[in-house]
CSV table of C-alpha atoms and ligand atoms in Angstrom, one decimal:
chain,number,residue,atom,x,y,z
U,920,UNK,CA,111.8,198.7,55.7
U,921,UNK,CA,111.9,202.1,57.4
U,922,UNK,CA,111.9,202.3,61.2
U,923,UNK,CA,109.2,205.0,61.3
U,924,UNK,CA,109.3,205.5,65.0
U,925,UNK,CA,112.9,206.5,65.0
U,926,UNK,CA,112.1,209.5,62.7
U,927,UNK,CA,111.6,212.9,64.3
U,928,UNK,CA,108.9,215.3,63.0
U,929,UNK,CA,111.1,217.1,60.5
U,930,UNK,CA,112.3,213.8,59.1
U,931,UNK,CA,108.8,212.4,58.9
U,932,UNK,CA,107.6,215.6,57.2
U,933,UNK,CA,110.2,215.2,54.6
U,934,UNK,CA,109.3,211.6,54.1
U,935,UNK,CA,105.6,212.1,53.6
U,936,UNK,CA,105.9,215.2,51.4
U,937,UNK,CA,108.6,213.6,49.2
U,938,UNK,CA,106.2,210.8,48.6
U,939,UNK,CA,103.3,213.1,47.6
U,940,UNK,CA,101.3,213.4,50.8
U,941,UNK,CA,100.5,216.6,52.5
U,942,UNK,CA,102.8,218.0,55.2
U,943,UNK,CA,100.2,217.9,58.1
U,944,UNK,CA,100.0,214.1,57.9
U,945,UNK,CA,103.4,213.9,59.5
U,946,UNK,CA,102.2,215.5,62.7
U,947,UNK,CA,99.1,213.2,62.7
U,948,UNK,CA,101.3,210.1,62.2
U,949,UNK,CA,103.7,211.2,64.9
U,950,UNK,CA,100.8,211.7,67.3
U,951,UNK,CA,99.6,208.1,66.8
U,952,UNK,CA,103.1,206.8,67.2
U,953,UNK,CA,103.5,208.7,70.5
U,954,UNK,CA,100.2,207.1,71.6
U,955,UNK,CA,101.9,203.7,71.2
U,956,UNK,CA,99.9,202.3,68.3
U,957,UNK,CA,101.4,199.0,67.0
U,958,UNK,CA,99.6,198.9,63.6
U,959,UNK,CA,99.1,201.6,60.9
U,960,UNK,CA,95.4,200.5,60.7
U,961,UNK,CA,94.9,202.0,64.2
U,962,UNK,CA,95.7,205.5,62.8
U,963,UNK,CA,92.0,206.5,62.3
U,964,UNK,CA,92.3,209.9,60.7
U,965,UNK,CA,94.9,208.7,58.1
U,966,UNK,CA,93.4,208.0,54.6
U,967,UNK,CA,93.7,204.4,53.3
U,968,UNK,CA,96.1,205.3,50.5
U,969,UNK,CA,98.6,206.7,53.0
U,970,UNK,CA,98.0,203.7,55.3
U,971,UNK,CA,98.8,201.3,52.4
U,972,UNK,CA,101.9,203.3,51.5
U,973,UNK,CA,103.1,203.3,55.1
U,974,UNK,CA,102.4,199.5,55.6
U,975,UNK,CA,104.4,198.8,52.4
U,976,UNK,CA,107.4,200.9,53.3
U,977,UNK,CA,107.7,201.1,57.1
U,978,UNK,CA,107.4,199.2,60.3
U,979,UNK,CA,106.5,200.2,63.8
U,980,UNK,CA,108.9,199.0,66.5
U,981,UNK,CA,107.2,197.3,69.5
U,982,UNK,CA,108.3,195.9,72.7
U,983,UNK,CA,106.2,192.8,73.6
U,984,UNK,CA,106.1,191.7,77.2
U,985,UNK,CA,107.6,188.2,77.4
U,986,UNK,CA,107.8,188.1,81.1
U,987,UNK,CA,106.8,190.4,84.0
U,988,UNK,CA,107.9,190.1,87.6
U,989,UNK,CA,106.6,192.2,90.4
U,990,UNK,CA,108.4,192.6,93.7
U,991,UNK,CA,106.6,191.5,96.8
U,992,UNK,CA,108.5,194.1,98.9
U,993,UNK,CA,108.1,197.3,96.9
U,994,UNK,CA,106.4,198.4,93.7
U,995,UNK,CA,109.3,197.5,91.4
U,996,UNK,CA,108.3,195.8,88.2
U,997,UNK,CA,110.7,194.1,85.9
U,998,UNK,CA,110.0,193.3,82.2
U,999,UNK,CA,111.6,191.0,79.7
U,1000,UNK,CA,110.7,192.6,76.3
U,1001,UNK,CA,110.9,191.0,72.9
U,1002,UNK,CA,111.4,193.2,69.8
U,1003,UNK,CA,110.1,192.6,66.2
U,1004,UNK,CA,113.1,190.3,65.4
U,1005,UNK,CA,112.8,188.3,68.6
U,1006,UNK,CA,115.8,189.8,70.5
U,1007,UNK,CA,115.1,190.4,74.2
U,1008,UNK,CA,116.1,193.0,76.7
U,1009,UNK,CA,115.1,193.9,80.2
U,1010,UNK,CA,113.7,197.1,81.8
U,1011,UNK,CA,112.7,197.9,85.3
U,1012,UNK,CA,110.1,200.3,86.6
U,1013,UNK,CA,110.7,201.7,90.1
U,1014,UNK,CA,108.4,203.8,92.2
U,1015,UNK,CA,109.7,206.6,94.4
U,1016,UNK,CA,107.9,209.2,96.4
U,1017,UNK,CA,108.6,211.8,93.7
U,1018,UNK,CA,107.5,209.7,90.8
U,1019,UNK,CA,108.2,206.7,88.7
U,1020,UNK,CA,111.5,205.9,87.0
U,1021,UNK,CA,112.2,203.4,84.3
U,1022,UNK,CA,115.6,201.8,83.7
U,1023,UNK,CA,115.8,200.8,80.0
U,1024,UNK,CA,118.3,198.9,77.9
U,1025,UNK,CA,120.3,200.5,75.0
U,1026,UNK,CA,121.8,197.3,73.5
U,1027,UNK,CA,121.1,193.6,73.3
U,1028,UNK,CA,124.0,192.5,75.4
U,1029,UNK,CA,127.2,194.5,75.9
U,1030,UNK,CA,130.7,194.4,74.5
U,1031,UNK,CA,132.4,195.8,77.6
U,1032,UNK,CA,132.7,192.5,79.6
U,1033,UNK,CA,132.6,193.8,83.2
U,1034,UNK,CA,133.2,190.7,85.3
U,1035,UNK,CA,130.5,191.4,87.9
U,1036,UNK,CA,127.7,192.1,85.3
U,1037,UNK,CA,125.3,189.5,84.0
U,1038,UNK,CA,124.9,191.5,80.7
U,1039,UNK,CA,128.7,191.7,80.3
U,1040,UNK,CA,129.0,188.0,80.8
U,1041,UNK,CA,126.4,187.2,78.1
U,1042,UNK,CA,128.1,188.8,75.1
U,1043,UNK,CA,126.8,191.3,72.5
U,1044,UNK,CA,124.1,190.8,70.0
U,1045,UNK,CA,123.2,194.2,68.5
U,1046,UNK,CA,122.5,197.9,69.2
U,1047,UNK,CA,118.9,199.0,69.9
U,1048,UNK,CA,117.3,201.6,67.6
U,1049,UNK,CA,115.9,204.8,69.1
U,1050,UNK,CA,112.4,203.5,68.6
U,1051,UNK,CA,113.2,200.3,70.5
U,1052,UNK,CA,114.3,202.5,73.5
U,1053,UNK,CA,111.0,204.4,73.2
U,1054,UNK,CA,109.0,201.2,72.9
U,1055,UNK,CA,110.2,200.0,76.3
U,1056,UNK,CA,108.8,203.1,77.9
U,1057,UNK,CA,105.5,203.0,76.0
U,1058,UNK,CA,105.0,199.4,76.8
U,1059,UNK,CA,105.5,199.9,80.5
U,1060,UNK,CA,103.3,203.0,80.6
U,1061,UNK,CA,100.5,201.1,78.8
U,1062,UNK,CA,100.8,198.0,80.9
U,1063,UNK,CA,100.9,199.7,84.3
U,1064,UNK,CA,98.6,202.6,83.2
U,1065,UNK,CA,101.0,205.1,84.6
U,1066,UNK,CA,103.1,208.1,83.5
U,1067,UNK,CA,106.8,207.7,83.9
U,1068,UNK,CA,108.7,210.8,85.0
U,1069,UNK,CA,112.3,209.7,84.9
U,1070,UNK,CA,114.5,207.6,82.7
U,1071,UNK,CA,117.8,206.0,83.5
U,1072,UNK,CA,119.9,204.4,80.7
U,1073,UNK,CA,121.2,201.7,83.1
U,1074,UNK,CA,119.7,198.6,81.7
U,1075,UNK,CA,121.5,196.2,79.4
U,1076,UNK,CA,124.2,197.7,77.2
U,1077,UNK,CA,126.7,200.6,77.1
U,1078,UNK,CA,124.8,203.7,75.9
U,1079,UNK,CA,127.9,205.5,74.6
U,1080,UNK,CA,128.7,202.5,72.5
U,1081,UNK,CA,125.4,203.1,70.7
U,1082,UNK,CA,125.9,206.9,70.6
U,1083,UNK,CA,123.9,208.0,67.6
U,1084,UNK,CA,120.8,206.0,68.5
U,1085,UNK,CA,120.9,207.1,72.1
U,1086,UNK,CA,121.2,210.8,71.1
U,1087,UNK,CA,118.4,210.3,68.7
U,1088,UNK,CA,116.3,208.7,71.4
U,1089,UNK,CA,116.9,211.6,73.9
U,1090,UNK,CA,115.7,214.0,71.2
U,1091,UNK,CA,112.6,212.0,70.5
U,1092,UNK,CA,111.6,211.2,74.1
U,1093,UNK,CA,112.0,214.8,75.2
U,1094,UNK,CA,110.1,216.3,72.3
U,1095,UNK,CA,106.7,217.8,73.2
U,1096,UNK,CA,104.7,215.8,70.7
U,1097,UNK,CA,106.4,212.6,72.0
U,1098,UNK,CA,106.6,211.0,75.5
U,1099,UNK,CA,107.8,214.4,76.6
U,1100,UNK,CA,110.3,213.6,79.4
U,1101,UNK,CA,112.8,216.4,79.6
U,1102,UNK,CA,116.6,215.9,79.5
U,1103,UNK,CA,116.9,216.9,83.1
U,1104,UNK,CA,114.9,213.8,84.0
U,1105,UNK,CA,117.2,211.5,82.0
U,1106,UNK,CA,120.3,209.9,83.4
U,1107,UNK,CA,122.9,208.2,81.2
U,1108,UNK,CA,125.3,205.8,82.8
U,1109,UNK,CA,128.6,204.9,81.1
U,1110,UNK,CA,131.5,202.6,82.0
U,1111,UNK,CA,133.8,205.4,80.9
U,1112,UNK,CA,134.3,205.7,77.1
U,1113,UNK,CA,136.4,208.8,77.3
U,1114,UNK,CA,136.2,210.1,73.7
U,1115,UNK,CA,132.4,209.6,73.7
U,1116,UNK,CA,132.1,211.6,77.0
U,1117,UNK,CA,133.6,214.5,75.1
U,1118,UNK,CA,131.3,214.0,72.2
U,1119,UNK,CA,128.4,213.9,74.5
U,1120,UNK,CA,129.5,217.1,76.3
U,1121,UNK,CA,129.7,218.8,72.9
U,1122,UNK,CA,126.0,218.1,72.4
U,1123,UNK,CA,125.3,220.4,75.5
U,1124,UNK,CA,122.3,218.3,76.6
U,1125,UNK,CA,120.9,218.9,80.1
U,1126,UNK,CA,120.9,215.2,80.9
U,1127,UNK,CA,122.6,213.7,84.1
U,1128,UNK,CA,125.8,211.7,83.6
U,1129,UNK,CA,126.6,208.8,85.8
U,1130,UNK,CA,130.0,207.1,85.5
U,1131,UNK,CA,130.6,203.6,86.7
U,1132,UNK,CA,133.9,203.8,88.5
U,1133,UNK,CA,133.8,200.8,90.9
U,1134,UNK,CA,137.4,201.2,91.9
U,1135,UNK,CA,139.8,203.8,93.4
U,1136,UNK,CA,142.6,203.1,91.0
U,1137,UNK,CA,143.4,201.5,87.6
U,1138,UNK,CA,144.9,198.3,89.1
U,1139,UNK,CA,141.7,197.3,90.8
U,1140,UNK,CA,139.5,198.7,88.0
U,1141,UNK,CA,141.2,196.6,85.4
U,1142,UNK,CA,140.4,193.5,87.4
U,1143,UNK,CA,136.6,194.0,86.9
U,1144,UNK,CA,136.3,196.4,84.0
U,1145,UNK,CA,138.3,195.6,80.8
U,1146,UNK,CA,137.5,199.2,79.6
U,1147,UNK,CA,140.1,200.4,82.2
U,1148,UNK,CA,142.8,198.9,80.0
U,1149,UNK,CA,141.8,201.4,77.2
U,1150,UNK,CA,141.0,204.5,79.2
U,1151,UNK,CA,142.9,205.1,82.4
U,1152,UNK,CA,141.2,206.6,85.4
U,1153,UNK,CA,143.1,209.9,85.2
U,1154,UNK,CA,141.8,210.5,81.7
U,1155,UNK,CA,138.3,209.4,82.7
U,1156,UNK,CA,138.2,211.8,85.7
U,1157,UNK,CA,139.5,214.6,83.6
U,1158,UNK,CA,136.7,214.0,81.0
U,1159,UNK,CA,134.2,214.2,83.9
U,1160,UNK,CA,135.7,217.5,85.1
U,1161,UNK,CA,135.6,218.8,81.5
U,1162,UNK,CA,132.0,217.6,81.2
U,1163,UNK,CA,131.0,219.6,84.2
U,1164,UNK,CA,132.8,222.7,82.9
U,1165,UNK,CA,131.1,222.4,79.5
U,1166,UNK,CA,127.6,221.6,80.6
U,1167,UNK,CA,127.3,222.8,84.2
U,1168,UNK,CA,125.9,219.3,85.1
U,1169,UNK,CA,127.5,217.5,87.9
U,1170,UNK,CA,128.6,213.9,87.4
U,1171,UNK,CA,127.6,211.1,89.7
U,1172,UNK,CA,129.8,208.1,90.2
U,1173,UNK,CA,128.5,204.6,90.6
U,1174,UNK,CA,130.6,202.3,92.9
U,1175,UNK,CA,129.5,198.7,93.3
U,1176,UNK,CA,130.9,197.4,96.6
U,1177,UNK,CA,132.4,194.0,96.2
U,1178,UNK,CA,133.6,192.2,99.3
U,1179,UNK,CA,137.4,192.0,99.5
U,1180,UNK,CA,137.8,193.6,96.0
U,1181,UNK,CA,137.3,197.3,96.3
U,1182,UNK,CA,135.7,198.0,99.7
U,1183,UNK,CA,138.5,198.5,102.2
U,1184,UNK,CA,139.1,201.7,104.2
U,1185,UNK,CA,142.2,202.3,102.2
U,1186,UNK,CA,140.2,202.0,99.0
U,1187,UNK,CA,137.7,204.6,100.4
U,1188,UNK,CA,140.6,207.0,101.3
U,1189,UNK,CA,142.2,206.6,97.8
U,1190,UNK,CA,138.8,207.2,96.1
U,1191,UNK,CA,138.2,210.3,98.3
U,1192,UNK,CA,141.5,211.7,97.3
U,1193,UNK,CA,140.9,211.1,93.5
U,1194,UNK,CA,137.5,212.7,93.6
U,1195,UNK,CA,138.5,215.6,95.9
U,1196,UNK,CA,137.2,219.0,94.7
U,1197,UNK,CA,134.9,217.6,92.0
U,1198,UNK,CA,131.7,218.4,93.8
U,1199,UNK,CA,130.4,215.0,92.7
U,1200,UNK,CA,128.1,212.5,94.4
U,1201,UNK,CA,129.0,208.8,94.8
U,1202,UNK,CA,126.3,206.1,94.7
U,1203,UNK,CA,127.4,203.0,96.5
U,1204,UNK,CA,125.7,199.8,95.4
U,1205,UNK,CA,126.3,196.6,97.2
U,1206,UNK,CA,127.1,194.3,94.3
U,1207,UNK,CA,124.3,192.0,93.2
U,1208,UNK,CA,125.6,188.5,93.1
U,1209,UNK,CA,125.5,187.1,89.6
U,1210,UNK,CA,125.8,183.3,89.4
U,1211,UNK,CA,129.3,182.2,88.3
U,1212,UNK,CA,131.1,185.4,89.2
U,1213,UNK,CA,132.0,184.5,92.7
U,1214,UNK,CA,131.6,188.1,93.9
U,1215,UNK,CA,129.8,188.9,97.2
U,1216,UNK,CA,128.4,192.1,98.4
U,1217,UNK,CA,130.1,194.1,101.2
U,1218,UNK,CA,128.5,193.7,104.6
U,1219,UNK,CA,126.7,196.6,106.3
U,1220,UNK,CA,129.7,197.4,108.5
U,1221,UNK,CA,131.9,197.8,105.5
U,1222,UNK,CA,129.3,199.9,103.7
U,1223,UNK,CA,129.0,202.2,106.7
U,1224,UNK,CA,132.7,202.6,107.2
U,1225,UNK,CA,133.2,203.4,103.5
U,1226,UNK,CA,130.5,206.1,103.5
U,1227,UNK,CA,131.9,207.6,106.6
U,1228,UNK,CA,135.5,207.9,105.3
U,1229,UNK,CA,134.1,209.6,102.1
U,1230,UNK,CA,132.0,211.9,104.2
U,1231,UNK,CA,135.0,212.9,106.4
U,1232,UNK,CA,136.7,213.9,103.2
U,1233,UNK,CA,133.7,215.9,102.0
U,1234,UNK,CA,132.5,213.5,99.4
U,1235,UNK,CA,128.8,212.9,99.6
U,1236,UNK,CA,127.9,209.3,99.2
U,1237,UNK,CA,124.8,207.2,99.7
U,1238,UNK,CA,124.3,203.5,99.7
U,1239,UNK,CA,121.6,203.0,97.2
U,1240,UNK,CA,118.5,201.2,98.4
U,1241,UNK,CA,118.3,198.0,96.4
U,1242,UNK,CA,114.8,197.8,95.0
U,1243,UNK,CA,113.2,194.6,93.8
U,1244,UNK,CA,115.9,192.4,95.2
U,1245,UNK,CA,113.6,189.4,95.0
U,1246,UNK,CA,113.1,189.7,91.2
U,1247,UNK,CA,116.7,189.9,90.0
U,1248,UNK,CA,116.2,193.6,89.4
U,1249,UNK,CA,119.9,194.1,88.4
U,1250,UNK,CA,119.7,194.2,84.6
U,1251,UNK,CA,120.9,191.3,82.6
U,1252,UNK,CA,120.0,188.7,85.3
U,1253,UNK,CA,116.5,187.9,84.1
U,1254,UNK,CA,117.4,187.4,80.5
U,1255,UNK,CA,120.3,185.2,81.5
U,1256,UNK,CA,118.0,183.1,83.7
U,1257,UNK,CA,115.5,182.9,80.9
U,1258,UNK,CA,118.2,181.7,78.5
U,1259,UNK,CA,119.5,179.1,81.0
U,1260,UNK,CA,115.9,177.8,81.3
U,1261,UNK,CA,115.8,177.2,77.6
U,1262,UNK,CA,114.8,180.7,76.3
U,1263,UNK,CA,117.0,182.5,73.8
V,24,SAH,N1,126.9,200.1,80.7
V,24,SAH,C1,126.5,201.2,81.5
V,24,SAH,C2,125.1,201.2,81.9
V,24,SAH,C3,124.5,199.9,82.2
V,24,SAH,S1,125.0,199.1,83.6
V,24,SAH,C4,127.4,201.2,82.7
V,24,SAH,O1,128.2,200.3,82.9
V,24,SAH,O2,127.4,202.2,83.4
V,24,SAH,C5,124.3,200.1,84.9
V,24,SAH,C6,125.0,200.0,86.2
V,24,SAH,O3,124.8,198.7,86.9
V,24,SAH,C7,126.5,200.2,86.1
V,24,SAH,O4,126.9,201.1,87.1
V,24,SAH,C8,127.0,198.8,86.4
V,24,SAH,O5,128.3,198.9,86.8
V,24,SAH,C9,126.0,198.3,87.4
V,24,SAH,N2,126.0,196.9,87.6
V,24,SAH,C10,126.2,195.9,86.6
V,24,SAH,N3,126.1,194.7,87.2
V,24,SAH,C11,125.9,194.9,88.5
V,24,SAH,C12,125.8,194.0,89.7
V,24,SAH,N4,125.9,192.7,89.5
V,24,SAH,N5,125.7,194.6,90.9
V,24,SAH,C13,125.6,195.9,91.0
V,24,SAH,N6,125.7,196.8,90.0
V,24,SAH,C14,125.9,196.3,88.8
V,25,SF4,FE1,128.3,196.6,79.9
V,25,SF4,FE2,127.7,198.3,81.9
V,25,SF4,FE3,127.5,195.6,82.2
V,25,SF4,FE4,129.9,196.8,82.0
V,25,SF4,S1,128.4,197.1,83.6
V,25,SF4,S2,129.3,194.9,81.0
V,25,SF4,S3,129.5,198.4,80.6
V,25,SF4,S4,126.3,196.8,80.9
């Protein structure tokens, strides 16, 4: 069966015309898909022979809400979605003054095995298709009756380990006939797959790149991020500098502060030295405790001291406000909890 929602308009046009239907049907079908229909029968201006053909040959990806949690403290909403084959992922909708942001998943699980991450600890099941990434946004928009303005690929999975589908998704979601969220409103977060960063930069997209660093040197990084054994920090930082030269887009670094692991004043000084002259921004995130990892977040005093040292060395850093702390808003935690309670 063909995943019809992963096709862009030119592909859909080729598909319908090759099968003997007029070209203009492609735009009609695409319009219905963008509206989030879940069944071909809902496509009212499509003749029945075409509907029958589509039903026989294609399927429409949907994300069904399995669980929905709303924060008592802010407007954060977390979803556990199930896809057509029953696999589940998480997504989080956050409200800010300037709009609404959705954090979506790109894989079911993750192969990268970061030790602090609930997703990394649960293993890998499969890549998501482009349509399954779109379906998470459509389902959230429909459920909350809102329009989402920003997308972050920071849910479950490593986006650059699912490169082709993610690139396809970015093209589809930013197209005018589709959900229409421009590349500048999309942030892709990676644990640092260096060759893929170069491949991404060759695409010359206007998306924002966030790199999960979480350490000031390879020795510490290797303790929490196995990927550091494959791509050393020097090569990663060079890839980030080259990314900026090629695209003109600044890179943001993510740094989860873990008490006693990567949060000393010396760690801050070393980080500042490594990032010096990059014109980058550092997002500090007090680590979310995942059961069984034994990690604890750095206390407020540590957080402040770390930020101040970076600021003294002209590296702008902010401690990210943790939204939805009461609903396990850090991705991977809800699915894990669900599994432990007898779910998949
Ligand atoms: N795989 C990509 C994107 C998904 S993870 C990546 O690693 O960048 C999104 C972000 O959440 C990453 O910066 C990741 O390091 C961070 N993260 C994962 N588990 C976390 C936890 N328990 N506490 C705080 N941040 C966490
Ligand atoms: Fe995968 Fe990102 Fe989690 Fe690491 S932090 S295991 S790369 S999802």
